[in-house]
């Protein structure tokens, strides 16, 4: 009766089931405007529910204006509610399912299996129990003072970078920091200089904001700053500590040139320090930021040193940009959640990050060696490594090979995930003979097996 | 000697202190290009450190190109490094310090003191220990499947809204969801309709993206949809379940009109359901989304039901917008962190949220009553309440009063935080005789004392 089927074992209350059923009938036009509804008594009887249930269901319909109730008059359906039958929606685009790779050389992933889970749990627990209630509310866009202080100390002891905690702005990772930087700088400059090649994903953040990209070629040392001579004053995005993807360390003379350019043109340098913690034959490189705190926006992340899903990064922001930064962050996503911030502050304070990094540095160094020896074992001498001994990936050049997206796709079919360097090039084709090997997340055995599989595939496909 | 002062009790290694000191000298020009550095032996002697420390410090300078070392030749400072002395940076804009309000009627804050801290801690702990390592990596922009499933169930049992978990997209709160919506819709429409008055903060998110705002007046029932007749097809931002700030429930007939408008013009309705969980004389109102899943972007948040700093919200996104949503989220801030998501999923699964909400609903209802009786006690009858008995705030109209920003500022000096409704008006002056009272975060005694203080102030200042 009335096409109402009740599910008495459902989580949804009976009154709500009745309300939903009647509302659907009204919207679909099965119950016409002005039509009389049965009395609550009658409907209660028919549906075998208490009369109060019906009364409450009617009240819900009444409040939302689906029906009209008048004392002494029968309840009627309100006017002007019928909608023509709903347009059929297309099926949702299933998110591309990732195959189970046998050789997975994707870049930028630390080894999550070696993350100190229990230490992190204990610290989070501590943070949870000690956090004062006010920190559950809105605490402002800059981030937790304790964490900013700890990051300031850590930048000093690990990279010799002297910054004031009040100039540090917590973000939800490096991408998020760049997203805010894009919002921040867009009003003044609609163009931006990028290294070519660069991390093409970071590029997209600026393209989405509407930036036009001007690219500057990179050699084994990093961005070729002579191209900036007499160039218009747009912001410059650089990775001076460990150029992505080539891995060069930008020489001091080019660093000075970048600073001079920014000062001369009144523009800003965006310094993305994405993994300088991992250098294998020396100390981490000092950030460009040390040369001029007013012209450099320094961006750091804990995605590589701890884990990507942590979603905590930070930016050291020039003072004349800070007010606008706060404004934009407030109307972008307000702030970071407090628990990870408190936990990370403690993790830094107790030097657990320092210990974790030095432990992982040893492990990654070894894996890099394994990768190199495996390459030598399978590919002999017709390949060449680019860049400094650092980071979680390697750029390898193969004699007269051509790696394009076809290569990537065919390799994928063989369950090999590997990125041709061309993917990260703005100007395509210039570096088509290079491949990127991410190794940080792979154990030595996995690396060897991966290179073995890759070599077999490349021989078969005629790439070597 | 060499102006190097070493702090042997510092966290910073001696080699790094030496490196930093020399680098500064070089950048500042105290050590000129080509100038010879002392031998490592000599410097070690002078600084009373091991020679290896000096060698390592020199190596750091060498790697970064500050100095040039040649076998058999003295170490020299590299060329072209001197930067003119750093421009003095302006002092940072201290974030406006908030006074200790005696009467704090700010809106939209739940009572954080009543948040079930320990239950949340236990659940987070469980989530932390059970989370599989892969979830520490990148897991995609849509959010944790378990959480999306739980939200789908919860929407059904609490609001009678039937949605597929695959259409739910987790965000870092409602503001963040709106930020992505703004990015999403900007390409097609650079204009958007807003209710007037509305939550002016939400407006800013769209203005920052570059939207032009067209406003539509609101009466006690909500947005006056007749103004949309023959209007151009821009997106419409609405709060139909509990209009902010007036508190009306949008009648079904106007809901149907909104849907017809969106279908007819091919535009979208942005439904912000910011606090419909808290209705005091009836069930939560059914979302507009139930009328057409293809035309309505439904936005929900847990900031009011749990706590603002949680930073978890969600959007139910029409299917033809989902691919673009994923793309934009990926290049905005990638994804939410996993722990809060896992904890919230469990919190929903075990019905703890349902219990917490029904508990808080009773408490907020009582506080609303206390506010009303206090107003009666102090202001007699020359005031009028707007809107439905719901939410965490009240809109009160005072006979022939005028509340502007001067009022807000003077009240602030008396340690009273209260917002004139005019602040949330696009068209200023239309609703100047109304005030907003946020009461959710205040205990009955605090409410009474606050109204007392407010009344004294308003009498003294001649507002009543």
PDB file of N, CA and C in Angstrom, chain B residues 110 142 158 181 184 242 245 274-275 317 355 358 396 404 418 455:
ATOM      1  N   UNK B 110      31.717  24.202  18.301  1.00  0.00           N
ATOM      2  CA  UNK B 110      31.094  23.246  19.222  1.00  0.00           C
ATOM      3  C   UNK B 110      31.790  23.320  20.581  1.00  0.00           C
ATOM      4  N   UNK B 142      40.911  10.442  -3.461  1.00  0.00           N
ATOM      5  CA  UNK B 142      39.488  10.357  -3.101  1.00  0.00           C
ATOM      6  C   UNK B 142      39.260  10.126  -1.605  1.00  0.00           C
ATOM      7  N   UNK B 158      21.116   8.890   9.043  1.00  0.00           N
ATOM      8  CA  UNK B 158      20.874  10.136   9.783  1.00  0.00           C
ATOM      9  C   UNK B 158      20.075  11.162   8.983  1.00  0.00           C
ATOM     10  N   UNK B 181      35.829  22.945  -5.174  1.00  0.00           N
ATOM     11  CA  UNK B 181      34.653  23.235  -6.005  1.00  0.00           C
ATOM     12  C   UNK B 181      34.895  24.503  -6.823  1.00  0.00           C
ATOM     13  N   UNK B 184      37.060  23.720  -9.570  1.00  0.00           N
ATOM     14  CA  UNK B 184      36.338  22.808 -10.455  1.00  0.00           C
ATOM     15  C   UNK B 184      35.412  23.575 -11.397  1.00  0.00           C
ATOM     16  N   UNK B 242      19.678  24.662   6.832  1.00  0.00           N
ATOM     17  CA  UNK B 242      19.685  25.600   7.955  1.00  0.00           C
ATOM     18  C   UNK B 242      20.426  26.831   7.471  1.00  0.00           C
ATOM     19  N   UNK B 245      23.078  33.121   7.762  1.00  0.00           N
ATOM     20  CA  UNK B 245      22.887  33.069   9.218  1.00  0.00           C
ATOM     21  C   UNK B 245      21.443  33.058   9.700  1.00  0.00           C
ATOM     22  N   UNK B 274      26.182  22.536   6.782  1.00  0.00           N
ATOM     23  CA  UNK B 274      27.264  22.776   7.756  1.00  0.00           C
ATOM     24  C   UNK B 274      26.891  22.349   9.178  1.00  0.00           C
ATOM     25  N   UNK B 275      25.595  22.279   9.500  1.00  0.00           N
ATOM     26  CA  UNK B 275      25.279  21.871  10.878  1.00  0.00           C
ATOM     27  C   UNK B 275      23.866  21.289  11.036  1.00  0.00           C
ATOM     28  N   UNK B 317      29.976  14.194  -5.066  1.00  0.00           N
ATOM     29  CA  UNK B 317      30.284  14.875  -6.321  1.00  0.00           C
ATOM     30  C   UNK B 317      29.562  14.201  -7.488  1.00  0.00           C
ATOM     31  N   UNK B 355      25.850   8.635  18.841  1.00  0.00           N
ATOM     32  CA  UNK B 355      25.608   8.849  20.272  1.00  0.00           C
ATOM     33  C   UNK B 355      26.092  10.236  20.695  1.00  0.00           C
ATOM     34  N   UNK B 358      23.608  12.878  19.485  1.00  0.00           N
ATOM     35  CA  UNK B 358      22.323  12.973  20.191  1.00  0.00           C
ATOM     36  C   UNK B 358      22.556  13.524  21.598  1.00  0.00           C
ATOM     37  N   UNK B 396      19.251  37.324  16.102  1.00  0.00           N
ATOM     38  CA  UNK B 396      18.282  38.105  16.881  1.00  0.00           C
ATOM     39  C   UNK B 396      18.152  39.508  16.300  1.00  0.00           C
ATOM     40  N   UNK B 404      26.892  48.044  13.600  1.00  0.00           N
ATOM     41  CA  UNK B 404      27.885  48.089  12.525  1.00  0.00           C
ATOM     42  C   UNK B 404      29.241  47.657  13.081  1.00  0.00           C
ATOM     43  N   UNK B 418      30.966  39.664  19.615  1.00  0.00           N
ATOM     44  CA  UNK B 418      29.656  39.427  19.009  1.00  0.00           C
ATOM     45  C   UNK B 418      29.670  39.993  17.591  1.00  0.00           C
ATOM     46  N   UNK B 455      24.161  43.392  27.748  1.00  0.00           N
ATOM     47  CA  UNK B 455      23.064  44.323  28.029  1.00  0.00           C
ATOM     48  C   UNK B 455      23.587  45.606  28.683  1.00  0.00           C
TER      49      UNK B 455
END
